[in-house]
Amino acid sequence: MLTLLDQLDKGTLWRSPGGIHPPEVKFLSNTTPIGQLPLASTYLVPVPQVGENCTLAVKVGDSVLKGTPLTQGTSIWHLPVHAPTSGTIVAIEPRASNHASALPVNTCVIAADGKDTWCELVQNQLDDLSHQQIVDKVRSAGIAGMGGAAFPTHIKLNPVSEIDLVIINGVECEPYISADDRLMREYSQDILAGIGIIHRLLTPKRIVIAIEDNKPEAAKAMQAAVSECGLPAGSIRVTVIPTKYPSGGEKQLIQIITGREVPSGAIPAKLGIVVHNVGTAYAIHQAVTLGKPLIERVVTVTGKNVGKPRNYWLPIGTPVDHVLTATEFTPEPDQKVIIGGPMMGHALANIQVPILKGTNCILVPSSQEIGNTPEEKACIRCGECATACPALLLPQQLFWHAKAEEYDKAASYNLKDCIECGCCSYVCPSDIPLVEYYRIAKSALKQAADEKQQAERAKQRFDARLARLEEEKLAREAKAKEASERRQASMTGTDKNAVAEAMARIAAKKAAAAQAVTGESITEESSVTTTGSTEVPKGKAAVAVAAAIARAKAKKAAQANADGTDTNGAETDSAKTDNVVNVDANDSISATDAIAQEAPLSQKDKVAAAIARAKAKKAAQQTDTAPLEPAETTDSTSALSATDDKKAKVAAAVARAKAKKAAQQAETAASDIEVSNTDVSVSDINDAEAIKKAKVAAAVARAKAKKAAQQAETNAENVLNQTTTPAVDSAANVHADVNADAETAVNAAATDIEVSNADVSVNDAEAIKKAKVAAAVARAKAKKIAAASAAESKTESEIESVDEIQTEANVASPSIAATLDTATTEADAVLPSVGSAAEPIETAPLSSDELKKARIAATIAKAKAKKAALAQEANASSDSSVTND
């Protein structure tokens, strides 16, 4: 049985599946030698062209010579690009790309100086270079596959597996392209020199130069060069294969030469086979032997709309419009300019794009050669595309899934094995651009794969960060543990005892603070052991115990006061209770002070003790204010004539408005008292929580005062509207309700103010005194407001009920006047005391103007009340005289 090598030596060939036979138009360009075009004024060099991760080695304004590297990089996939001519870098900016999309890419713009001066070139003898040096020279020259794929050549020259067969591709199956044909005819010796370098690097068993049978001149020239080369006899041969498109494809050519099929997703190197283009072999020779980088290549410029169709040496970066202008291009309407052949090329959207390393043809066809793109029609499922596919794929299924954007399903049909040869589109009777659908699907799959890869890299970075943070945390904990162990080892017995005692004190302090804040109470049985004696615990917890004892005693005193207070003996019981509470409060305060003197207290401990004293004082004040009940005369009658009814109602309305205004002023004054007292004592406390409690208590006091004033006004209006109740009882009730509501509200507000101020700081005796003064001021104002409201309400009630009580008015109204006089006199008597008591306070509750206005209002109210009383007396006298008559 013949081996593969034997079959190669015999020239055995295998058939490849699929393929088509489009008409050939190579005669337009392959009859004349390779020519030169004049230099362009500007060259556009995209960076990077092949690979990625490059760094610019030049900047705007730099002067460069022909062959100067423009980029540099360390990645294995990076290939440098070089200046195609001498000139100046005038711009580095995004320009349109040589692609169907014309997307902008970063481009070096070189203004040519016309001298085309080479940089210094280093020539070498092949025998003086090592294997790695040769590969490095190929890489630094920026050589990529010249057949159109532009795969980095240095990677193929350094495979990881052993290579048995090297195929030099000279097939060039595209109908219009003849660049490789002319290159093999004119530069066969240079191509063989490059093949010799490849043989040295890969040491294959056989080298086969494959050429289609439609290029007889090229095959003859290459056979002559093989016979003259210095390679071992029988190791290299020229094989002519039948003409069929796309036999020039890498996998298709391997199948024709060897009969082997490259597995899906694999590369030929796994089979021990490497394929290089003839143009690549020529560039390898130029780079290794002459030191020239890849800065120019042979490009076929063809088509019936080109005046000079031919193959030209074009510097890489030459603008396409310059090439067309130099070759006498005559465009038609809707003219197409195609890069590559008619089967695998793409039309340009912009001709201001450069020639690249993989550009082998510029096709400018006429309308007779390639007409307008026909309209796409529905698939008739003829199966011609599957028959023509050289990769043995199922183009129909690929088309359906690609059109439905089901890219994953298209990938399951081996979409990546499609070589985009265009055979399926060429034979499709429905004129469906199948290859375009496949390209879109491939781009979508590539984008999804890139995003997935980026997400995976991000996840890896995140996991690495978490691991690093955990390691740092463990290292810190271990370091702290070691330091603690060292400290404990160096401690003496005394130090350990001191630490234990400090921890115990901290725990006791936290417990005391918690009890003070939450207000937990301790029962009297557990707190007070004997009458008149208080058991003081030892240690820091003593403050909490003393506070609990004070709360229990205050509660007991309040209950005794509530049980023993009645209308007749209220003052006596209140005084007794007040004495008891004062004694208990003093006992608790003295006990607390004794404990504080015995051991220094923290700020929170002081606050706890202050709260206890404030609550005891609150209970005492409640007992003190309980018996303060207004004594009003209940036997008052009045009678007004009908002509004065309207005036009396107006006067009553004015009195109500004044009472409401006075209530508002009292509320403002109470708020000022709270603020001033809080300002006085807040400097003694640094605890933010205690300050917050004080503010809450002040807000509650203001709300209660406002609510009481509104209730008093509502009660007065309700009584005025009652016509069935006698006028005397109504007036008395109004007076009592207003007075009681106002006094209760002010007492509650004053008590809350005192408690809030005491909660903030009650260590200072002067602060306690100021709080008492503030409470007295508030009570005095409340009494004055209540008296004025009661007087006006009583007068209005008498006016509205005059018709009902006129026949029963036997008692004159001096009692009402006396009552008003008593109330106003009491209010006037209180005001001077308020002023004198408020003088020690830094921030007075009322200013001098406010006190003056209050006195004037009281005088006016007093005068009006007297006037009304006189009028009532006169009317009563008149009525009495009439009756007697």
Tab-separated table of N, CA and C in Angstrom, residues 334-471:
chain	number	residue	atom	x	y	z
A	334	ASP	N	-23.583	54.700	-10.407
A	334	ASP	CA	-23.662	53.592	-9.448
A	334	ASP	C	-22.491	52.637	-9.616
A	335	GLN	N	-21.322	53.207	-9.820
A	335	GLN	CA	-20.118	52.397	-10.030
A	335	GLN	C	-19.716	51.676	-8.739
A	336	LYS	N	-19.346	50.405	-8.877
A	336	LYS	CA	-18.845	49.612	-7.756
A	336	LYS	C	-17.339	49.520	-7.834
A	337	VAL	N	-16.694	49.683	-6.678
A	337	VAL	CA	-15.262	49.443	-6.536
A	337	VAL	C	-15.118	48.313	-5.532
A	338	ILE	N	-14.602	47.169	-5.987
A	338	ILE	CA	-14.557	45.959	-5.178
A	338	ILE	C	-13.116	45.670	-4.792
A	339	ILE	N	-12.909	45.438	-3.500
A	339	ILE	CA	-11.605	45.019	-2.997
A	339	ILE	C	-11.614	43.496	-2.928
A	340	GLY	N	-10.698	42.842	-3.649
A	340	GLY	CA	-10.701	41.393	-3.756
A	340	GLY	C	-11.388	40.982	-5.049
A	341	GLY	N	-11.561	39.671	-5.187
A	341	GLY	CA	-12.212	39.182	-6.398
A	341	GLY	C	-13.709	39.326	-6.353
A	342	PRO	N	-14.384	38.999	-7.439
A	342	PRO	CA	-15.847	39.123	-7.485
A	342	PRO	C	-16.552	38.105	-6.609
A	343	MET	N	-15.866	37.024	-6.217
A	343	MET	CA	-16.515	35.995	-5.415
A	343	MET	C	-16.408	36.285	-3.907
A	344	MET	N	-15.256	36.669	-3.437
A	344	MET	CA	-15.045	36.858	-1.997
A	344	MET	C	-14.760	38.298	-1.604
A	345	GLY	N	-14.739	39.205	-2.568
A	345	GLY	CA	-14.423	40.593	-2.262
A	345	GLY	C	-15.618	41.346	-1.684
A	346	HIS	N	-15.390	42.615	-1.337
A	346	HIS	CA	-16.441	43.465	-0.795
A	346	HIS	C	-16.376	44.830	-1.455
A	347	ALA	N	-17.532	45.420	-1.685
A	347	ALA	CA	-17.605	46.741	-2.304
A	347	ALA	C	-17.287	47.807	-1.269
A	348	LEU	N	-16.597	48.846	-1.741
A	348	LEU	CA	-16.198	49.944	-0.862
A	348	LEU	C	-17.284	51.012	-0.830
A	349	ALA	N	-17.537	51.541	0.352
A	349	ALA	CA	-18.439	52.680	0.491
A	349	ALA	C	-17.699	53.996	0.336
A	350	ASN	N	-16.375	53.964	0.441
A	350	ASN	CA	-15.554	55.172	0.362
A	350	ASN	C	-14.224	54.769	-0.249
A	351	ILE	N	-13.805	55.446	-1.308
A	351	ILE	CA	-12.541	55.081	-1.962
A	351	ILE	C	-11.351	55.815	-1.350
A	352	GLN	N	-11.589	56.636	-0.321
A	352	GLN	CA	-10.478	57.266	0.395
A	352	GLN	C	-9.992	56.330	1.497
A	353	VAL	N	-9.645	55.103	1.102
A	353	VAL	CA	-9.178	54.091	2.037
A	353	VAL	C	-7.864	53.514	1.506
A	354	PRO	N	-7.036	52.930	2.380
A	354	PRO	CA	-5.700	52.507	1.955
A	354	PRO	C	-5.644	51.055	1.486
A	355	ILE	N	-4.562	50.737	0.789
A	355	ILE	CA	-4.202	49.363	0.464
A	355	ILE	C	-3.620	48.717	1.723
A	356	LEU	N	-4.047	47.473	2.008
A	356	LEU	CA	-3.588	46.759	3.193
A	356	LEU	C	-2.699	45.587	2.790
A	357	LYS	N	-2.170	44.875	3.796
A	357	LYS	CA	-1.288	43.741	3.542
A	357	LYS	C	-2.024	42.590	2.873
A	358	GLY	N	-3.326	42.477	3.125
A	358	GLY	CA	-4.100	41.401	2.508
A	358	GLY	C	-4.823	41.801	1.248
A	359	THR	N	-4.624	43.010	0.744
A	359	THR	CA	-5.313	43.468	-0.469
A	359	THR	C	-4.564	42.943	-1.701
A	360	ASN	N	-5.226	42.095	-2.498
A	360	ASN	CA	-4.576	41.541	-3.691
A	360	ASN	C	-5.235	41.960	-4.986
A	361	CYS	N	-6.370	42.701	-4.898
A	361	CYS	CA	-7.036	43.088	-6.128
A	361	CYS	C	-7.933	44.286	-5.913
A	362	ILE	N	-7.973	45.191	-6.916
A	362	ILE	CA	-8.953	46.273	-6.982
A	362	ILE	C	-9.713	46.076	-8.288
A	363	LEU	N	-10.984	45.712	-8.143
A	363	LEU	CA	-11.816	45.396	-9.300
A	363	LEU	C	-12.818	46.520	-9.524
A	364	VAL	N	-12.797	47.051	-10.782
A	364	VAL	CA	-13.738	48.111	-11.165
A	364	VAL	C	-14.512	47.607	-12.376
A	365	PRO	N	-15.568	46.825	-12.144
A	365	PRO	CA	-16.286	46.214	-13.271
A	365	PRO	C	-17.271	47.181	-13.917
A	366	SER	N	-17.594	46.902	-15.156
A	366	SER	CA	-18.635	47.652	-15.852
A	366	SER	C	-19.984	47.013	-15.570
A	367	SER	N	-21.042	47.655	-16.011
A	367	SER	CA	-22.385	47.123	-15.782
A	367	SER	C	-22.609	45.829	-16.557
A	368	GLN	N	-21.870	45.609	-17.675
A	368	GLN	CA	-21.998	44.359	-18.414
A	368	GLN	C	-21.322	43.197	-17.674
A	369	GLU	N	-20.274	43.511	-16.940
A	369	GLU	CA	-19.572	42.448	-16.210
A	369	GLU	C	-20.344	42.019	-14.962
A	370	ILE	N	-20.637	42.959	-14.141
A	370	ILE	CA	-21.386	42.689	-12.916
A	370	ILE	C	-22.506	43.720	-12.846
A	371	GLY	N	-23.736	43.247	-13.047
A	371	GLY	CA	-24.870	44.158	-13.051
A	371	GLY	C	-25.274	44.564	-11.642
A	372	ASN	N	-26.396	45.269	-11.583
A	372	ASN	CA	-26.920	45.683	-10.289
A	372	ASN	C	-27.380	44.461	-9.491
A	373	THR	N	-27.341	44.595	-8.212
A	373	THR	CA	-27.744	43.491	-7.339
A	373	THR	C	-29.230	43.208	-7.535
A	374	PRO	N	-29.586	41.991	-7.918
A	374	PRO	CA	-31.004	41.682	-8.141
A	374	PRO	C	-31.771	41.614	-6.823
A	375	GLU	N	-33.087	41.723	-6.946
A	375	GLU	CA	-33.936	41.694	-5.754
A	375	GLU	C	-33.995	40.285	-5.191
A	376	GLU	N	-33.900	40.225	-3.885
A	376	GLU	CA	-33.947	38.915	-3.218
A	376	GLU	C	-35.356	38.347	-3.267
A	377	LYS	N	-35.435	37.078	-3.601
A	377	LYS	CA	-36.727	36.379	-3.682
A	377	LYS	C	-36.758	35.255	-2.665
A	378	ALA	N	-37.906	34.649	-2.544
A	378	ALA	CA	-38.081	33.587	-1.551
A	378	ALA	C	-37.312	32.346	-1.968
A	379	CYS	N	-36.824	31.631	-0.959
A	379	CYS	CA	-36.090	30.383	-1.211
A	379	CYS	C	-37.055	29.321	-1.735
A	380	ILE	N	-36.661	28.625	-2.791
A	380	ILE	CA	-37.499	27.570	-3.374
A	380	ILE	C	-37.003	26.185	-2.967
A	381	ARG	N	-36.008	26.143	-2.118
A	381	ARG	CA	-35.494	24.882	-1.574
A	381	ARG	C	-35.060	23.927	-2.689
A	382	CYS	N	-34.304	24.496	-3.600
A	382	CYS	CA	-33.818	23.668	-4.711
A	382	CYS	C	-32.624	22.817	-4.320
A	383	GLY	N	-31.845	23.243	-3.316
A	383	GLY	CA	-30.700	22.476	-2.853
A	383	GLY	C	-29.424	22.710	-3.632
A	384	GLU	N	-29.425	23.664	-4.573
A	384	GLU	CA	-28.219	23.939	-5.350
A	384	GLU	C	-27.090	24.466	-4.469
A	385	CYS	N	-27.424	25.233	-3.443
A	385	CYS	CA	-26.398	25.790	-2.561
A	385	CYS	C	-25.673	24.685	-1.805
A	386	ALA	N	-26.417	23.647	-1.383
A	386	ALA	CA	-25.780	22.540	-0.668
A	386	ALA	C	-24.876	21.744	-1.594
A	387	THR	N	-25.260	21.644	-2.851
A	387	THR	CA	-24.429	20.911	-3.814
A	387	THR	C	-23.135	21.654	-4.107
A	388	ALA	N	-23.192	22.989	-4.142
A	388	ALA	CA	-22.013	23.778	-4.497
A	388	ALA	C	-21.103	24.055	-3.317
A	389	CYS	N	-21.534	23.795	-2.101
A	389	CYS	CA	-20.731	24.155	-0.923
A	389	CYS	C	-19.482	23.281	-0.842
A	390	PRO	N	-18.297	23.861	-0.885
A	390	PRO	CA	-17.073	23.051	-0.805
A	390	PRO	C	-16.781	22.551	0.603
A	391	ALA	N	-17.441	23.127	1.635
A	391	ALA	CA	-17.224	22.717	3.019
A	391	ALA	C	-18.256	21.703	3.493
A	392	LEU	N	-19.141	21.250	2.572
A	392	LEU	CA	-20.166	20.249	2.879
A	392	LEU	C	-21.079	20.700	4.022
A	393	LEU	N	-21.476	21.975	3.989
A	393	LEU	CA	-22.411	22.511	4.976
A	393	LEU	C	-23.832	22.467	4.433
A	394	LEU	N	-24.797	22.954	5.219
A	394	LEU	CA	-26.201	23.036	4.820
A	394	LEU	C	-26.587	24.513	4.749
A	395	PRO	N	-26.349	25.154	3.628
A	395	PRO	CA	-26.588	26.604	3.532
A	395	PRO	C	-28.029	27.015	3.800
A	396	GLN	N	-29.010	26.142	3.474
A	396	GLN	CA	-30.401	26.523	3.732
A	396	GLN	C	-30.662	26.714	5.216
A	397	GLN	N	-30.268	25.745	6.003
A	397	GLN	CA	-30.481	25.868	7.442
A	397	GLN	C	-29.710	27.041	8.021
A	398	LEU	N	-28.505	27.255	7.570
A	398	LEU	CA	-27.729	28.405	8.040
A	398	LEU	C	-28.436	29.715	7.700
A	399	PHE	N	-29.006	29.777	6.510
A	399	PHE	CA	-29.705	30.993	6.077
A	399	PHE	C	-30.944	31.249	6.937
A	400	TRP	N	-31.749	30.212	7.175
A	400	TRP	CA	-32.968	30.404	7.961
A	400	TRP	C	-32.658	30.866	9.381
A	401	HIS	N	-31.699	30.222	10.003
A	401	HIS	CA	-31.361	30.597	11.376
A	401	HIS	C	-30.707	31.975	11.436
A	402	ALA	N	-29.872	32.298	10.443
A	402	ALA	CA	-29.237	33.624	10.437
A	402	ALA	C	-30.263	34.718	10.203
A	403	LYS	N	-31.216	34.465	9.323
A	403	LYS	CA	-32.238	35.472	9.046
A	403	LYS	C	-33.143	35.674	10.249
A	404	ALA	N	-33.424	34.595	10.993
A	404	ALA	CA	-34.253	34.689	12.204
A	404	ALA	C	-33.450	35.126	13.417
A	405	GLU	N	-32.163	35.432	13.218
A	405	GLU	CA	-31.261	35.852	14.303
A	405	GLU	C	-31.123	34.777	15.386
A	406	GLU	N	-31.279	33.539	14.963
A	406	GLU	CA	-31.040	32.415	15.863
A	406	GLU	C	-29.597	31.953	15.674
A	407	TYR	N	-28.694	32.770	16.167
A	407	TYR	CA	-27.280	32.562	15.862
A	407	TYR	C	-26.725	31.309	16.539
A	408	ASP	N	-27.237	30.971	17.697
A	408	ASP	CA	-26.766	29.755	18.361
A	408	ASP	C	-27.109	28.513	17.546
A	409	LYS	N	-28.306	28.503	16.983
A	409	LYS	CA	-28.674	27.354	16.147
A	409	LYS	C	-27.844	27.316	14.874
A	410	ALA	N	-27.555	28.493	14.323
A	410	ALA	CA	-26.693	28.519	13.139
A	410	ALA	C	-25.307	27.994	13.471
A	411	ALA	N	-24.808	28.329	14.662
A	411	ALA	CA	-23.497	27.822	15.060
A	411	ALA	C	-23.507	26.314	15.207
A	412	SER	N	-24.659	25.747	15.604
A	412	SER	CA	-24.726	24.292	15.738
A	412	SER	C	-24.637	23.583	14.393
A	413	TYR	N	-24.846	24.311	13.297
A	413	TYR	CA	-24.689	23.762	11.956
A	413	TYR	C	-23.312	24.088	11.375
A	414	ASN	N	-22.334	24.300	12.257
A	414	ASN	CA	-20.934	24.520	11.857
A	414	ASN	C	-20.780	25.771	10.991
A	415	LEU	N	-21.388	26.854	11.456
A	415	LEU	CA	-21.275	28.103	10.717
A	415	LEU	C	-19.831	28.562	10.614
A	416	LYS	N	-19.030	28.302	11.643
A	416	LYS	CA	-17.644	28.772	11.645
A	416	LYS	C	-16.785	28.090	10.577
A	417	ASP	N	-17.240	26.956	10.021
A	417	ASP	CA	-16.482	26.289	8.958
A	417	ASP	C	-16.730	26.897	7.591
A	418	CYS	N	-17.658	27.831	7.511
A	418	CYS	CA	-17.918	28.493	6.226
A	418	CYS	C	-16.735	29.376	5.855
A	419	ILE	N	-16.203	29.211	4.636
A	419	ILE	CA	-15.049	29.996	4.187
A	419	ILE	C	-15.476	31.235	3.419
A	420	GLU	N	-16.787	31.470	3.324
A	420	GLU	CA	-17.344	32.653	2.644
A	420	GLU	C	-16.858	32.741	1.208
A	421	CYS	N	-16.833	31.598	0.540
A	421	CYS	CA	-16.367	31.580	-0.850
A	421	CYS	C	-17.390	32.161	-1.804
A	422	GLY	N	-18.677	32.154	-1.451
A	422	GLY	CA	-19.715	32.721	-2.296
A	422	GLY	C	-20.297	31.774	-3.314
A	423	CYS	N	-19.933	30.481	-3.286
A	423	CYS	CA	-20.477	29.535	-4.251
A	423	CYS	C	-21.989	29.405	-4.113
A	424	CYS	N	-22.496	29.403	-2.850
A	424	CYS	CA	-23.935	29.256	-2.634
A	424	CYS	C	-24.696	30.446	-3.199
A	425	SER	N	-24.186	31.648	-2.986
A	425	SER	CA	-24.841	32.829	-3.535
A	425	SER	C	-24.778	32.845	-5.056
A	426	TYR	N	-23.704	32.316	-5.601
A	426	TYR	CA	-23.515	32.329	-7.048
A	426	TYR	C	-24.542	31.428	-7.752
A	427	VAL	N	-24.871	30.294	-7.161
A	427	VAL	CA	-25.774	29.335	-7.812
A	427	VAL	C	-27.222	29.507	-7.392
A	428	CYS	N	-27.534	30.409	-6.431
A	428	CYS	CA	-28.896	30.532	-5.906
A	428	CYS	C	-29.811	31.134	-6.966
A	429	PRO	N	-30.863	30.434	-7.398
A	429	PRO	CA	-31.781	30.993	-8.398
A	429	PRO	C	-32.668	32.101	-7.844
A	430	SER	N	-32.761	32.197	-6.522
A	430	SER	CA	-33.586	33.239	-5.907
A	430	SER	C	-32.793	34.502	-5.598
A	431	ASP	N	-31.521	34.518	-5.990
A	431	ASP	CA	-30.653	35.693	-5.803
A	431	ASP	C	-30.579	36.114	-4.337
A	432	ILE	N	-30.501	35.152	-3.452
A	432	ILE	CA	-30.375	35.442	-2.022
A	432	ILE	C	-28.899	35.630	-1.685
A	433	PRO	N	-28.539	36.752	-1.110
A	433	PRO	CA	-27.125	36.966	-0.720
A	433	PRO	C	-26.780	36.162	0.538
A	434	LEU	N	-26.612	34.873	0.376
A	434	LEU	CA	-26.423	33.990	1.526
A	434	LEU	C	-25.181	34.344	2.329
A	435	VAL	N	-24.088	34.671	1.645
A	435	VAL	CA	-22.838	34.959	2.349
A	435	VAL	C	-22.994	36.172	3.257
A	436	GLU	N	-23.789	37.140	2.851
A	436	GLU	CA	-23.991	38.314	3.696
A	436	GLU	C	-24.690	37.939	4.998
A	437	TYR	N	-25.659	37.045	4.925
A	437	TYR	CA	-26.318	36.585	6.144
A	437	TYR	C	-25.323	35.862	7.044
A	438	TYR	N	-24.451	35.039	6.436
A	438	TYR	CA	-23.480	34.293	7.238
A	438	TYR	C	-22.483	35.228	7.913
A	439	ARG	N	-22.075	36.267	7.230
A	439	ARG	CA	-21.122	37.210	7.829
A	439	ARG	C	-21.743	37.938	9.015
A	440	ILE	N	-23.001	38.322	8.874
A	440	ILE	CA	-23.674	38.993	9.986
A	440	ILE	C	-23.773	38.064	11.185
A	441	ALA	N	-24.128	36.814	10.926
A	441	ALA	CA	-24.241	35.847	12.018
A	441	ALA	C	-22.893	35.619	12.688
A	442	LYS	N	-21.836	35.529	11.905
A	442	LYS	CA	-20.496	35.351	12.487
A	442	LYS	C	-20.103	36.540	13.345
A	443	SER	N	-20.415	37.730	12.877
A	443	SER	CA	-20.078	38.925	13.662
A	443	SER	C	-20.832	38.943	14.982
A	444	ALA	N	-22.115	38.560	14.962
A	444	ALA	CA	-22.896	38.532	16.200
A	444	ALA	C	-22.343	37.501	17.175
A	445	LEU	N	-21.969	36.330	16.666
A	445	LEU	CA	-21.404	35.305	17.539
A	445	LEU	C	-20.068	35.751	18.116
A	446	LYS	N	-19.272	36.409	17.312
A	446	LYS	CA	-17.980	36.894	17.799
A	446	LYS	C	-18.171	37.959	18.883
A	447	GLN	N	-19.128	38.845	18.673
A	447	GLN	CA	-19.388	39.876	19.675
A	447	GLN	C	-19.875	39.250	20.978
A	448	ALA	N	-20.768	38.265	20.885
A	448	ALA	CA	-21.253	37.600	22.098
A	448	ALA	C	-20.117	36.880	22.816
A	449	ALA	N	-19.233	36.246	22.052
A	449	ALA	CA	-18.097	35.559	22.672
A	449	ALA	C	-17.160	36.543	23.360
A	450	ASP	N	-16.941	37.701	22.719
A	450	ASP	CA	-16.083	38.718	23.338
A	450	ASP	C	-16.694	39.231	24.636
A	451	GLU	N	-18.001	39.479	24.630
A	451	GLU	CA	-18.658	39.959	25.849
A	451	GLU	C	-18.593	38.911	26.953
A	452	LYS	N	-18.786	37.667	26.587
A	452	LYS	CA	-18.693	36.595	27.582
A	452	LYS	C	-17.287	36.502	28.154
A	453	GLN	N	-16.303	36.652	27.288
A	453	GLN	CA	-14.927	36.597	27.751
A	453	GLN	C	-14.611	37.771	28.678
A	454	GLN	N	-15.109	38.948	28.327
A	454	GLN	CA	-14.897	40.101	29.198
A	454	GLN	C	-15.577	39.909	30.546
A	455	ALA	N	-16.792	39.357	30.528
A	455	ALA	CA	-17.482	39.099	31.789
A	455	ALA	C	-16.725	38.072	32.630
A	456	GLU	N	-16.173	37.067	31.980
A	456	GLU	CA	-15.404	36.060	32.711
A	456	GLU	C	-14.154	36.674	33.324
A	457	ARG	N	-13.491	37.534	32.564
A	457	ARG	CA	-12.309	38.202	33.111
A	457	ARG	C	-12.682	39.106	34.276
A	458	ALA	N	-13.813	39.798	34.147
A	458	ALA	CA	-14.261	40.649	35.257
A	458	ALA	C	-14.576	39.813	36.500
A	459	LYS	N	-15.201	38.663	36.288
A	459	LYS	CA	-15.502	37.778	37.418
A	459	LYS	C	-14.210	37.279	38.071
A	460	GLN	N	-13.244	36.935	37.263
A	460	GLN	CA	-11.971	36.482	37.819
A	460	GLN	C	-11.302	37.586	38.626
A	461	ARG	N	-11.363	38.814	38.116
A	461	ARG	CA	-10.788	39.931	38.864
A	461	ARG	C	-11.523	40.143	40.180
A	462	PHE	N	-12.860	40.022	40.144
A	462	PHE	CA	-13.646	40.203	41.362
A	462	PHE	C	-13.331	39.105	42.378
A	463	ASP	N	-13.261	37.868	41.915
A	463	ASP	CA	-12.929	36.769	42.830
A	463	ASP	C	-11.532	36.948	43.417
A	464	ALA	N	-10.603	37.385	42.583
A	464	ALA	CA	-9.256	37.619	43.090
A	464	ALA	C	-9.235	38.728	44.135
A	465	ARG	N	-10.058	39.756	43.915
A	465	ARG	CA	-10.124	40.848	44.888
A	465	ARG	C	-10.696	40.351	46.216
A	466	LEU	N	-11.780	39.568	46.159
A	466	LEU	CA	-12.353	39.037	47.390
A	466	LEU	C	-11.347	38.165	48.137
A	467	ALA	N	-10.623	37.330	47.375
A	467	ALA	CA	-9.626	36.480	48.021
A	467	ALA	C	-8.522	37.313	48.670
A	468	ARG	N	-8.127	38.374	47.980
A	468	ARG	CA	-7.079	39.236	48.540
A	468	ARG	C	-7.557	39.930	49.808
A	469	LEU	N	-8.804	40.448	49.791
A	469	LEU	CA	-9.333	41.103	50.986
A	469	LEU	C	-9.453	40.123	52.152
A	470	GLU	N	-9.862	38.887	51.868
A	470	GLU	CA	-9.965	37.896	52.929
A	470	GLU	C	-8.594	37.561	53.510
A	471	GLU	N	-7.613	37.464	52.630
A	471	GLU	CA	-6.260	37.200	53.116
A	471	GLU	C	-5.750	38.347	53.981
